Tab-separated table of C-alpha atoms in Angstrom:
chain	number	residue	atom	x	y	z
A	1	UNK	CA	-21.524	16.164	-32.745
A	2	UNK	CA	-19.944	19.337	-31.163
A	3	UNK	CA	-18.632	16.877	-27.792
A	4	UNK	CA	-17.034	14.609	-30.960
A	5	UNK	CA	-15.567	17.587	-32.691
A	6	UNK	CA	-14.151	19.335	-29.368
A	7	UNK	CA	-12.550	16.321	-28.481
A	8	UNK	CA	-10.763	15.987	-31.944
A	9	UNK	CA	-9.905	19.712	-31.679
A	10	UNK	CA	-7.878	19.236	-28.532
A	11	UNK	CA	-6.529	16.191	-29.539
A	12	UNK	CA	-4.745	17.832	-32.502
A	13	UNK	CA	-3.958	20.515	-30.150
A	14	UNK	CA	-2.280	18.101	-27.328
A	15	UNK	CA	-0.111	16.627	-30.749
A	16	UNK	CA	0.713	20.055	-31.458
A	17	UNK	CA	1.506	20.831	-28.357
A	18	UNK	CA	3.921	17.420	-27.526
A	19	UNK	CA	5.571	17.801	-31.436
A	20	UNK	CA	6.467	21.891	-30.716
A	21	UNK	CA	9.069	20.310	-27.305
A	22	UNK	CA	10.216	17.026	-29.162
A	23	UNK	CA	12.815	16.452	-31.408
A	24	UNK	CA	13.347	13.236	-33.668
A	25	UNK	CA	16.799	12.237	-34.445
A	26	UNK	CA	17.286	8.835	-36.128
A	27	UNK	CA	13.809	7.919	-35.775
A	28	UNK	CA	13.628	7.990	-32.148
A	29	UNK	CA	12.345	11.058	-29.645
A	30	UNK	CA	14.528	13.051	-27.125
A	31	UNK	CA	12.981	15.312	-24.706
A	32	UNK	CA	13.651	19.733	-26.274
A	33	UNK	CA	13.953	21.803	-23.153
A	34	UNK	CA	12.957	25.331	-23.420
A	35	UNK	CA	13.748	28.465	-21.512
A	36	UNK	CA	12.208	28.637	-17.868
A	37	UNK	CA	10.555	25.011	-18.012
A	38	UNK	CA	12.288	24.505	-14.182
A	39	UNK	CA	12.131	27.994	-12.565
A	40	UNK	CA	9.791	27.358	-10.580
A	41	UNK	CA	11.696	24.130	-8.788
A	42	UNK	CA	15.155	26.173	-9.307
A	43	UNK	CA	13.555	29.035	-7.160
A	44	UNK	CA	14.099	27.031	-3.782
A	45	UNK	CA	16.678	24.676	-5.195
A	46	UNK	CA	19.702	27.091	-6.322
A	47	UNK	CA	18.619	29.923	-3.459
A	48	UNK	CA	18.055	29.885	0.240
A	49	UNK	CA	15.192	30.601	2.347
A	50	UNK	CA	14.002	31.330	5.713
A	51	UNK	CA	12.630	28.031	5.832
A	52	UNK	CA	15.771	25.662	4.346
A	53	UNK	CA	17.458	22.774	6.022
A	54	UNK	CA	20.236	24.286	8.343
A	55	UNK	CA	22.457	21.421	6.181
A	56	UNK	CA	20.858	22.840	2.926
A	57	UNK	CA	23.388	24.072	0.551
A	58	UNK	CA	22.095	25.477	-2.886
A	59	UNK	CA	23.376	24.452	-5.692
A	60	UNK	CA	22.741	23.812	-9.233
A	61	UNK	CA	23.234	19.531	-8.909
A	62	UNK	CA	20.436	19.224	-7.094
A	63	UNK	CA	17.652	19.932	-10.033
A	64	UNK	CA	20.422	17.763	-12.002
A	65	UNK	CA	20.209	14.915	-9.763
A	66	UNK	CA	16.558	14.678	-10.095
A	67	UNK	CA	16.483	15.057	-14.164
A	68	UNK	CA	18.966	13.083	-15.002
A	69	UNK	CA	19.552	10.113	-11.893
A	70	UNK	CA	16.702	10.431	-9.325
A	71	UNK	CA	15.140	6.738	-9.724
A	72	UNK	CA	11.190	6.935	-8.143
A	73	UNK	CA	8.855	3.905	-7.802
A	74	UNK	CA	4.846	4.755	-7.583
A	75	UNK	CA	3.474	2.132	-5.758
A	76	UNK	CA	-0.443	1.947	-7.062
A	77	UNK	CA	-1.715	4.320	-10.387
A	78	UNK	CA	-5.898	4.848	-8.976
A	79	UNK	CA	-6.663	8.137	-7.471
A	80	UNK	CA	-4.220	8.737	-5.347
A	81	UNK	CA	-0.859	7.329	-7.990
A	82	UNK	CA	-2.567	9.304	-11.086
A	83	UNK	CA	-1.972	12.533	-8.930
A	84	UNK	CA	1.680	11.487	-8.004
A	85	UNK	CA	2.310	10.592	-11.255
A	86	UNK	CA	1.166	13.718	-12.595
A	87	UNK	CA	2.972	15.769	-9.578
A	88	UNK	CA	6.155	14.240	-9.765
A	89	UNK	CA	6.160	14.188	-13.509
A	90	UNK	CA	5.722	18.017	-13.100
A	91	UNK	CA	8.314	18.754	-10.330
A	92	UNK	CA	11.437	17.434	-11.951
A	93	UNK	CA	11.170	13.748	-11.847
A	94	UNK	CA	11.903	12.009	-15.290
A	95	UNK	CA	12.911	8.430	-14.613
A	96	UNK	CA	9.867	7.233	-12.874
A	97	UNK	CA	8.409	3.636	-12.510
A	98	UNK	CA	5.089	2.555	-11.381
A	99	UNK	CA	3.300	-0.780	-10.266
A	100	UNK	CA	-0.773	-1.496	-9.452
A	101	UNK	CA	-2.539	-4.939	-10.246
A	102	UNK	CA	-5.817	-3.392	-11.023
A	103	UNK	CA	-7.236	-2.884	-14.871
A	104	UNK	CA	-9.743	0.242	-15.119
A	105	UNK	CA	-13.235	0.070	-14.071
A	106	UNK	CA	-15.938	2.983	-15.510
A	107	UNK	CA	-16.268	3.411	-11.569
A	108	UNK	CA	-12.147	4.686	-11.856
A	109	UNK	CA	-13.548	7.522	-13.979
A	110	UNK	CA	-14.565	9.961	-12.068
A	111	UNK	CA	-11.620	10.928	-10.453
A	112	UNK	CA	-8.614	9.127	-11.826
A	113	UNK	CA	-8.232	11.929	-14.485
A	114	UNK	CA	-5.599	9.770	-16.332
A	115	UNK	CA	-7.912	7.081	-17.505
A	116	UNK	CA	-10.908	7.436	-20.768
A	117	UNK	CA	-13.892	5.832	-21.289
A	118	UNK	CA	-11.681	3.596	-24.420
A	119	UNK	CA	-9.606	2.589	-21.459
A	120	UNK	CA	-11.751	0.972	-19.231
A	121	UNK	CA	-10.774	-3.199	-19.241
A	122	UNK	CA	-6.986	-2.297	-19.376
A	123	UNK	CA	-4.137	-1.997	-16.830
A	124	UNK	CA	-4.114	0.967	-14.433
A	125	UNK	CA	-0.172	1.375	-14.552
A	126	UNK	CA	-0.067	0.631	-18.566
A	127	UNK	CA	-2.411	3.325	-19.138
A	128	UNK	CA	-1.262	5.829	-16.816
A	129	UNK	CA	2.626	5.607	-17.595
A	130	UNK	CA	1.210	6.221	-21.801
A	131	UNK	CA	-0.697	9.475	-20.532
A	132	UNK	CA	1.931	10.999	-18.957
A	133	UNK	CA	4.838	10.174	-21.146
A	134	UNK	CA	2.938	11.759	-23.740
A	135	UNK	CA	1.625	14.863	-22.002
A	136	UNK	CA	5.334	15.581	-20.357
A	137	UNK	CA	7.699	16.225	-22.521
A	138	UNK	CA	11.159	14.232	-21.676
A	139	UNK	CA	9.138	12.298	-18.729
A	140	UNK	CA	9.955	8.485	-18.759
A	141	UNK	CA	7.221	6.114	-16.726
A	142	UNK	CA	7.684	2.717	-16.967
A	143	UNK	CA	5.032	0.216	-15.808
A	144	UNK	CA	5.325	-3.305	-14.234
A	145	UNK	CA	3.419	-5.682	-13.276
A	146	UNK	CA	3.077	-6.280	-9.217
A	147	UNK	CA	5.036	-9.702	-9.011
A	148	UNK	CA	8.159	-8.654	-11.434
A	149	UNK	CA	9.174	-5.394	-8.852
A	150	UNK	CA	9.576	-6.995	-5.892
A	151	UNK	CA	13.031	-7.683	-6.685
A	152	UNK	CA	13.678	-4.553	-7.836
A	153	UNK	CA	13.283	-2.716	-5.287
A	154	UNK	CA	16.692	-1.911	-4.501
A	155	UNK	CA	17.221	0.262	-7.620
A	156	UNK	CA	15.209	2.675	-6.615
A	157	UNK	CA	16.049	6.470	-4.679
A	158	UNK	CA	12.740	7.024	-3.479
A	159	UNK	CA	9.201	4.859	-3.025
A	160	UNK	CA	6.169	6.488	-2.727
A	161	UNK	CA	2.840	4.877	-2.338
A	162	UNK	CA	-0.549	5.306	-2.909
A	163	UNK	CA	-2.266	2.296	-1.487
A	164	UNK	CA	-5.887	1.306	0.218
A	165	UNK	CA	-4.175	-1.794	2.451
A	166	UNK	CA	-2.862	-2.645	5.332
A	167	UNK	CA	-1.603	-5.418	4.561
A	168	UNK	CA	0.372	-4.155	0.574
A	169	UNK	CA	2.299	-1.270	3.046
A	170	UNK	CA	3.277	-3.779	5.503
A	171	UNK	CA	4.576	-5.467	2.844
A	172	UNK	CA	6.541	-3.040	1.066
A	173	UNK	CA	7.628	-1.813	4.669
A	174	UNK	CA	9.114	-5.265	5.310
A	175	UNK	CA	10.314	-5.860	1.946
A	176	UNK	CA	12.368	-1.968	2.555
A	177	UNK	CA	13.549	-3.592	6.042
A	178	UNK	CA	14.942	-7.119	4.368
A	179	UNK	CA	17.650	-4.470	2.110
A	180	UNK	CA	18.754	-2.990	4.873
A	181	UNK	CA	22.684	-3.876	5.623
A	182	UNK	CA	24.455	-4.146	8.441
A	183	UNK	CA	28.214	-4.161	9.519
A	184	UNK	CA	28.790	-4.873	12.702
A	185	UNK	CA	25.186	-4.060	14.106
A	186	UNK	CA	25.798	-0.864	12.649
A	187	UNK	CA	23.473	0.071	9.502
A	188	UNK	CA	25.094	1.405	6.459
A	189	UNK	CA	22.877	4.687	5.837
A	190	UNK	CA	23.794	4.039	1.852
A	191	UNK	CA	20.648	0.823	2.287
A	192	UNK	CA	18.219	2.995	3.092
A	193	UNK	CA	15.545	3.740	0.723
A	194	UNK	CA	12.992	6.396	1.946
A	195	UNK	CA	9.430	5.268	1.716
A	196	UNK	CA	6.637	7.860	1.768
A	197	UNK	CA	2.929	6.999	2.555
A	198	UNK	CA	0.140	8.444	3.864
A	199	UNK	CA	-3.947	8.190	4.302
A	200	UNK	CA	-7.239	9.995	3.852
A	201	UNK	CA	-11.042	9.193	4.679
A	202	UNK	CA	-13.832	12.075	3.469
A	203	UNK	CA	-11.613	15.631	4.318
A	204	UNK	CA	-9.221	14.354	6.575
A	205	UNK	CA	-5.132	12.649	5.908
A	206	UNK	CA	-2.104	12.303	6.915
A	207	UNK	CA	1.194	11.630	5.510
A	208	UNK	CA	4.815	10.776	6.575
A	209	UNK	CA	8.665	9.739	6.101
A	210	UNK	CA	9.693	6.450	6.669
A	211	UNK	CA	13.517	5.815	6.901
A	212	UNK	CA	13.661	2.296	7.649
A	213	UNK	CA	16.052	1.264	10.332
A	214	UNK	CA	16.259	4.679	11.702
A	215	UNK	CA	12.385	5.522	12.484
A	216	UNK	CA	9.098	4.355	12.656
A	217	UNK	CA	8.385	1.746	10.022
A	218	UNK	CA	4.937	1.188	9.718
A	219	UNK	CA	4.856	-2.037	12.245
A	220	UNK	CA	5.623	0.393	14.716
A	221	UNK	CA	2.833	2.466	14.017
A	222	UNK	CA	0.528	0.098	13.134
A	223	UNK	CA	-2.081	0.997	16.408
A	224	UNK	CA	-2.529	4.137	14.010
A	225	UNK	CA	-4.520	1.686	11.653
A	226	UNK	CA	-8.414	0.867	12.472
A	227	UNK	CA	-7.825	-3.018	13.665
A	228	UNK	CA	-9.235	-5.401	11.745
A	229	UNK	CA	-13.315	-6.099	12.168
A	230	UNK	CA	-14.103	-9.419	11.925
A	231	UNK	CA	-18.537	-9.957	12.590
A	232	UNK	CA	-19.680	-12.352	15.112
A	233	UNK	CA	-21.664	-14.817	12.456
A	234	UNK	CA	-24.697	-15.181	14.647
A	235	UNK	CA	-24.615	-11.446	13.796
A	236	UNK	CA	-24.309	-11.788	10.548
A	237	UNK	CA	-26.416	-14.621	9.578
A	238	UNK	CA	-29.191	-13.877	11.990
A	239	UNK	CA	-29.436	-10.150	13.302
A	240	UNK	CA	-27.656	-8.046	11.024
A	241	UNK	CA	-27.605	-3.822	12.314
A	242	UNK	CA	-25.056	-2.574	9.953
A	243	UNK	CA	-24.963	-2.848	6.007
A	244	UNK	CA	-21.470	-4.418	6.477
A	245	UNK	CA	-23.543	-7.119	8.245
A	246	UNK	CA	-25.327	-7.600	5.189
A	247	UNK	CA	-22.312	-7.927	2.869
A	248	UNK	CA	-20.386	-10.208	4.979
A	249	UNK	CA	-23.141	-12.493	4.600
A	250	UNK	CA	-23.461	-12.190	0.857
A	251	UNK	CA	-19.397	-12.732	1.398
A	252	UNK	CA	-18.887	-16.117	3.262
A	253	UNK	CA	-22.748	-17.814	2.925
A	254	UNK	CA	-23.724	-16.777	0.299
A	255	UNK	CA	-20.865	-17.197	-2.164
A	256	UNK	CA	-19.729	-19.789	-1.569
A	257	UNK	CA	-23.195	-21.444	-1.532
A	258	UNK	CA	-24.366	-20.219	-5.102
A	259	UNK	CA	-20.719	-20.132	-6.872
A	260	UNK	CA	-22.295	-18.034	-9.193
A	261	UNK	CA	-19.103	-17.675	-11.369
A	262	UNK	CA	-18.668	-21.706	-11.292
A	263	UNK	CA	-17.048	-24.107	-8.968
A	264	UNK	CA	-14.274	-23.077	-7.451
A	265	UNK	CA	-13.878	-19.329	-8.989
A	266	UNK	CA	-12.669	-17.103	-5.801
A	267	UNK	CA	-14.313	-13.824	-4.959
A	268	UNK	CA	-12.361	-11.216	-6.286
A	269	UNK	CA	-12.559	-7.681	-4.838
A	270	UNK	CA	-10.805	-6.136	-8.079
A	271	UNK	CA	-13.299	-7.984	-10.371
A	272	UNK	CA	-16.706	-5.719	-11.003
A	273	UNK	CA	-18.776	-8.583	-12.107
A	274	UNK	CA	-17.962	-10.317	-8.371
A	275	UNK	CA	-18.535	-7.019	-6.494
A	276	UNK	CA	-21.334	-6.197	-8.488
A	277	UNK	CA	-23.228	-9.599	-7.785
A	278	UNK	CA	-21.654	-9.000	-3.974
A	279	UNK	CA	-23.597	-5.559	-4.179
A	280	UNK	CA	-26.576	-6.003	-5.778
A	281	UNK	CA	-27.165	-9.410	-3.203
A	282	UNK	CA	-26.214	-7.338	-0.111
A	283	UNK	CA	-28.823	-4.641	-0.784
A	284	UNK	CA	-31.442	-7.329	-1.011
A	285	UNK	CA	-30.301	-8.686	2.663
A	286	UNK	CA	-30.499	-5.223	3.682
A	287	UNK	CA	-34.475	-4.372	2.182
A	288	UNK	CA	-35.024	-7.747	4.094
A	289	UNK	CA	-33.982	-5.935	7.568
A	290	UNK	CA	-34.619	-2.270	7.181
A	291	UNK	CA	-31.273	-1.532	6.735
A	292	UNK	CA	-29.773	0.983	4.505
A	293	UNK	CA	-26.398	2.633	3.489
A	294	UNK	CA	-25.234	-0.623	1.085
A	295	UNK	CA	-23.338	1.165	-1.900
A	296	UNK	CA	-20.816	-0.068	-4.551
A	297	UNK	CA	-18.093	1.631	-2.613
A	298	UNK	CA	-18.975	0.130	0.731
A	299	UNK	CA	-18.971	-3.550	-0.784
A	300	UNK	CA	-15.476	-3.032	-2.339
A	301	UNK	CA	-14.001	-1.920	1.283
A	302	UNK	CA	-15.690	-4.829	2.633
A	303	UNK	CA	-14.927	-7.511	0.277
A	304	UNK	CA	-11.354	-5.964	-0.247
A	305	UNK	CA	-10.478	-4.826	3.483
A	306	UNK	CA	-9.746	-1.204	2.495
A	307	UNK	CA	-8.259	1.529	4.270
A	308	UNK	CA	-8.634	4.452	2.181
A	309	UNK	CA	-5.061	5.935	1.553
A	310	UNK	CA	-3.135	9.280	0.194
A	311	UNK	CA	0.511	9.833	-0.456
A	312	UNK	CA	2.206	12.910	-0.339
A	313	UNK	CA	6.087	13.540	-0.311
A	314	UNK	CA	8.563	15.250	1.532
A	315	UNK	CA	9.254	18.237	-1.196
A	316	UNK	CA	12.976	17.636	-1.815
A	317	UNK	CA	15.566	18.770	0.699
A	318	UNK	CA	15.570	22.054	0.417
A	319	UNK	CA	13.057	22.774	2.975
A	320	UNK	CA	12.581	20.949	6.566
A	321	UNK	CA	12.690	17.215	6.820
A	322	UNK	CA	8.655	15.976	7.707
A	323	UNK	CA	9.713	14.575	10.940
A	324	UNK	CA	8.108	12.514	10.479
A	325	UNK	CA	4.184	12.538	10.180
A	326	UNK	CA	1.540	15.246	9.269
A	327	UNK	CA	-2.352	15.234	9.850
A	328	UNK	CA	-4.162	17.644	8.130
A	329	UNK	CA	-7.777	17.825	8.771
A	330	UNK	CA	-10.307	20.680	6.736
A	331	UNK	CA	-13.804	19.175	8.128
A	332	UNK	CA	-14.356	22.197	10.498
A	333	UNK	CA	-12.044	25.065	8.644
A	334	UNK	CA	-8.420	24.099	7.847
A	335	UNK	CA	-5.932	22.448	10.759
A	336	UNK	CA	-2.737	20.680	10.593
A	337	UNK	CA	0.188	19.483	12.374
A	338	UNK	CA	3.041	17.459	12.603
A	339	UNK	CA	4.315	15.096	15.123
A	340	UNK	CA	7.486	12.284	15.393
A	341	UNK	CA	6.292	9.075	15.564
A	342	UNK	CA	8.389	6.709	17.876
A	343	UNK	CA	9.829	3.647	16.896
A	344	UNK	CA	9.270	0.533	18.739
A	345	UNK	CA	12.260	-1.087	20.635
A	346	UNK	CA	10.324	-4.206	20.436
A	347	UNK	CA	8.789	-3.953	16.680
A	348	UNK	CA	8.277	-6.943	14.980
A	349	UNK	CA	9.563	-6.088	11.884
A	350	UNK	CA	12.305	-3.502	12.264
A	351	UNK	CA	13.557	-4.149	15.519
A	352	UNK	CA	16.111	-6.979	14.834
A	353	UNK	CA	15.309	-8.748	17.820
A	354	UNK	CA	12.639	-11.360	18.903
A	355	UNK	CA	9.165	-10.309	20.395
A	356	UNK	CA	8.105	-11.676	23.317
A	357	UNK	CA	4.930	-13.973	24.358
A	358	UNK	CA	3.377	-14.482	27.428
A	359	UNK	CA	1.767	-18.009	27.509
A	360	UNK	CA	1.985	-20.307	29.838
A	361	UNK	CA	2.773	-24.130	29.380
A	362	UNK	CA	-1.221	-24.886	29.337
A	363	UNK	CA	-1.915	-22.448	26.750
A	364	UNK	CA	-2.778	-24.457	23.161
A	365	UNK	CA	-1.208	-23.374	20.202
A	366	UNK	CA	-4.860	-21.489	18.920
A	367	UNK	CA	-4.312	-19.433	21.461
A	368	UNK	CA	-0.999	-18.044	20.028
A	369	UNK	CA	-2.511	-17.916	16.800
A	370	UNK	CA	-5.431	-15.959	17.770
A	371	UNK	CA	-3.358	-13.729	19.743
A	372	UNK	CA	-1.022	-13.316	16.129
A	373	UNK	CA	-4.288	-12.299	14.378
A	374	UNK	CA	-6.141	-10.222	16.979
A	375	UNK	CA	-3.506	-8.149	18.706
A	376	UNK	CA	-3.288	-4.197	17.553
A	377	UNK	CA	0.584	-3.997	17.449
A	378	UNK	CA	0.482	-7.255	15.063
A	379	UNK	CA	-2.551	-7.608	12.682
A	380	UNK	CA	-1.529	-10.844	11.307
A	381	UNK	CA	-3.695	-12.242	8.410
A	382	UNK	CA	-2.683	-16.412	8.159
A	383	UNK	CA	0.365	-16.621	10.442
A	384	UNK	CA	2.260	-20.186	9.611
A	385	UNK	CA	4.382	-21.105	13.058
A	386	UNK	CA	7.160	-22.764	12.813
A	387	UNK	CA	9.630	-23.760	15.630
A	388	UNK	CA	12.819	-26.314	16.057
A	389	UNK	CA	11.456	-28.767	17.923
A	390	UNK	CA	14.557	-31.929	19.298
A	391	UNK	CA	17.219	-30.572	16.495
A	392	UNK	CA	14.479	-30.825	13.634
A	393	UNK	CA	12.618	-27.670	12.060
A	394	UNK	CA	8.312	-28.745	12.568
A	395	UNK	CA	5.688	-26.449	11.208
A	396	UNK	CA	3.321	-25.771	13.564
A	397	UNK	CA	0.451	-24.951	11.660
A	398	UNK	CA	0.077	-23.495	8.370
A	399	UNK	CA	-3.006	-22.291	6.269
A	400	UNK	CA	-2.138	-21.264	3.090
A	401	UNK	CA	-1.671	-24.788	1.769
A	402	UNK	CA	-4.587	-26.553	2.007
A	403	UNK	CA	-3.156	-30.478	2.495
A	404	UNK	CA	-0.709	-28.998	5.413
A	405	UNK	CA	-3.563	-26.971	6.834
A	406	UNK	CA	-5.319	-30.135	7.296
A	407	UNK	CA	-2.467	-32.338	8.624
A	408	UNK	CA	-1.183	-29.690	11.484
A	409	UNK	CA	-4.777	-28.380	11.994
A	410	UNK	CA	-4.939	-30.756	15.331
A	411	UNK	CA	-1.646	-29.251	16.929
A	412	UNK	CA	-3.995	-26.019	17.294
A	413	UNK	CA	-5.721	-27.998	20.171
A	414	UNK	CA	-2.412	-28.835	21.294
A	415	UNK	CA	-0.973	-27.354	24.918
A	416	UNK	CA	2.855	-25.880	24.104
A	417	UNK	CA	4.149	-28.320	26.288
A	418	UNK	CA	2.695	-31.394	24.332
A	419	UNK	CA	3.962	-29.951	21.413
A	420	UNK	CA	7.776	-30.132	22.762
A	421	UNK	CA	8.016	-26.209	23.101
A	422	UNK	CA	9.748	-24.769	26.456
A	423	UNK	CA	10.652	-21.653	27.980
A	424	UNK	CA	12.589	-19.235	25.742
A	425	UNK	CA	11.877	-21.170	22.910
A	426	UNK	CA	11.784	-19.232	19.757
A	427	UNK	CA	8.945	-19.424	17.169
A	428	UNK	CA	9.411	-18.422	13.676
A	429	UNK	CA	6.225	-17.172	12.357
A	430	UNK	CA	5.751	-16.228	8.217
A	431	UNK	CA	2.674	-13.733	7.297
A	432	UNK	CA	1.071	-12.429	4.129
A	433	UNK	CA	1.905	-8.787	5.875
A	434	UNK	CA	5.753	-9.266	5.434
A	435	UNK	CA	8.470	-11.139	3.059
A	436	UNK	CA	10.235	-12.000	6.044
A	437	UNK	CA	10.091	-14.028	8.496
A	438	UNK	CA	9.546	-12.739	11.738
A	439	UNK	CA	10.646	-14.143	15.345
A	440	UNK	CA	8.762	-14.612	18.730
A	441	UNK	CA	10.212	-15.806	21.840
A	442	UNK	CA	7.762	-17.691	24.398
A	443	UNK	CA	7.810	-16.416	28.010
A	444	UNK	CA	6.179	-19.147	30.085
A	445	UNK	CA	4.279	-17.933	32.833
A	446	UNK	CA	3.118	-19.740	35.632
């Protein structure tokens, strides 16, 4: 009874809280400023400092700009996008947007301080844009749906994300790269849209700028990512060691086996019925072998290939550019530092020219596609290879689709040379990773 009544006590109090900064006017609500709301972003915006830009000029636009025109897309609304959300709705930023696929699990409640128990079942972004546009005053976050922004992307000043994959920032990273314009070869700085990501795991993170076209994109940095582990499946089926062992085999024998959703129904990573049965299954494997350390958590990551990730972002322009990525560790005490990553004259996504491979005429085509998949600087998920083979365009190999998968599943046995390629042909190569399609060049060695 006393939880129920201090929870209706500070609701009235948030309503009278949101009704004493709004005004209505013909039935509809406009943000009421009051006096001192932004001193504490004007204080480094309309003065200098020992630590401004050496280009940093204060003025009074600046704190304009970002109430009135800066545009901001939030990239995933968990953990890490509820405290973006909340940051940048509290720094100045009114017109912001967000996108995540995921609806709220009681799991999400713990730390995603955004979302209530009467919330759990509905969409992450949906309920996080209500919260804050109610709790901020004159703050306007609009949610989408994941498939509707990727066209959209262009409208935006900034992007900051806040994912757990590899393969959704390679995406966005490559999707950033494909509106980039050039005249000339020269890039036209007015395409570039900064994009801001980071990572943590237990005390440790990191975070960084991304210009794309002028620095490190994320392909070029992508050794900085834990490669992907893929489980020998003697290992797995017969002498598991590690409680991953124990999901992967709840994950590819076990599922598939019992279908215990019905015929055909797809593990889903984001669906807590599936990762529950994926749990509860993989800690009986593991009583079976003596192995412990199966949780929740760990069969999500598994099932779902997550790298746990943070954004941060570079605090306006009044102090020094991050150039252009910061680790900040506070296991042992507190220690940080910043470094500039390098791009890649030879990236794959950014670099505007074909990547090399070494094979030589012998080599079969499962060879290229393992070393698509397997290499660190490439991380490729279900490469489809493509190449112009005697004037006419021939797909390789493809898996997504299951009927082509079958039909050009023998060319993988195939040497290059039976399959009409030469030296210095090019290969044109599409991946889950990236929108675009990216382009190898094969290097015959003898």
């Amino acid at each position: 009874a006393l939880s129920s009544l201090f929870r209706e006590k500070k609701r009235r109090r948030l309503e009278e809280l949101t009704e004493k900064f709004m005004l209505v006017d013909g039935g509809s609500a406009h943000a009421c400023e009051w006096d001192g709301r932004w001193n504490h972003i004007k204080k480094f915006l309309e003065r200098p400092g020992p630590f401004t830009h050496p280009d940093f000029e204060p003025s009074t636009e600046t704190i304009k700009f970002l109430l009135e025109t800066c545009k901001i897309l939030v990239i995933g609304a968990g953990g890490l996008g509820c405290e973006l959300l909340k940051d940048l709705a509290l720094s100045g930023f009114r017109n912001i947007h967000v996108v995540d696929m995921d609806t709220i699990d009681v799991s999400n409640l713990n730390r995603q301080f955004l979302f209530r128990p009467k919330d759990v079942g509905r969409p992450k972004a949906d309920v996080a844009a209500d919260f804050i546009n109610f709790r901020v005053p004159g703050c306007c976050v609009v949610p989408y749906p994941f498939h509707t922004i990727k066209s959209q992307c262009f409208e935006f000043h900034i992007i900051v994300c806040g994912l757990d994959s590899i393969v959704a920032r390679r995406w966005m990273n490559g999707m950033l790269l494909s509106l980039l314009e050039y005249e000339d070869g020269v890039l036209d700085p007015t395409s570039i849209i900064p994009l801001i990501d980071g990572g943590t795991e237990g005390f440790k993170g990191n975070a960084r700028v991304i210009y794309p076209g002028m620095s490190a994109c994320i392909d070029c940095t992508l050794e900085f990512y834990p490669p992907q582990i893929n489980f020998p499946m003697c290992t797995i089926a017969s002498m598991p060691r590690l409680p991953e062992h124990c999901v992967e085999y709840v994950r590819i024998l076990q599922w598939p086996k019992e279908m215990p959703f019905g015929d055909g129904v797809v593990l889903d990573g984001d669906d807590p019925r599936h990762v529950q049965w994926v749990y509860q299954r993989s800690v009986e494997r593991a009583a079976e072998f003596s192995i412990t350390g199966v949780t929740y958590r760990l069969t999500q990551g598994v099932i779902k290939r997550i790298i746990p990730a943070v954004a941060g972002f570079d605090k306006y322009y009044a102090c020094l550019p991050l150039s252009n990525y910061m680790v900040f560790n506070d296991v042992d005490g507190l220690y940080t530092y910043s470094f500039e990553a390098e791009r890649k004259e030879n990236c794959s996504a950014c670099s505007q020219i074909p990547l090399d491979l070494h094979f030589s005429p012998s080599s079969k085509l499962q060879e290229v596609l393992d070393y698509l998949t397997e290499s660190v600087s490439l991380q490729m998920k279900s490469p489809a290879i493509t190449a112009t083979v005697e004037g006419r365009n021939k797909t390789l190999y493809l898996q997504s689709v299951a009927s082509i998968e079958q039909r050009t599943r023998p060319n993988l046995s195939k040497t290059l040379k039976e399959l009409g390629l030469t030296d210095r042909h090019e290969l044109a190569v599409a991946d889950v990773t990236t929108p675009q399609t990216m382009l190898f060049r094969l290097c015959f060695t003898s």
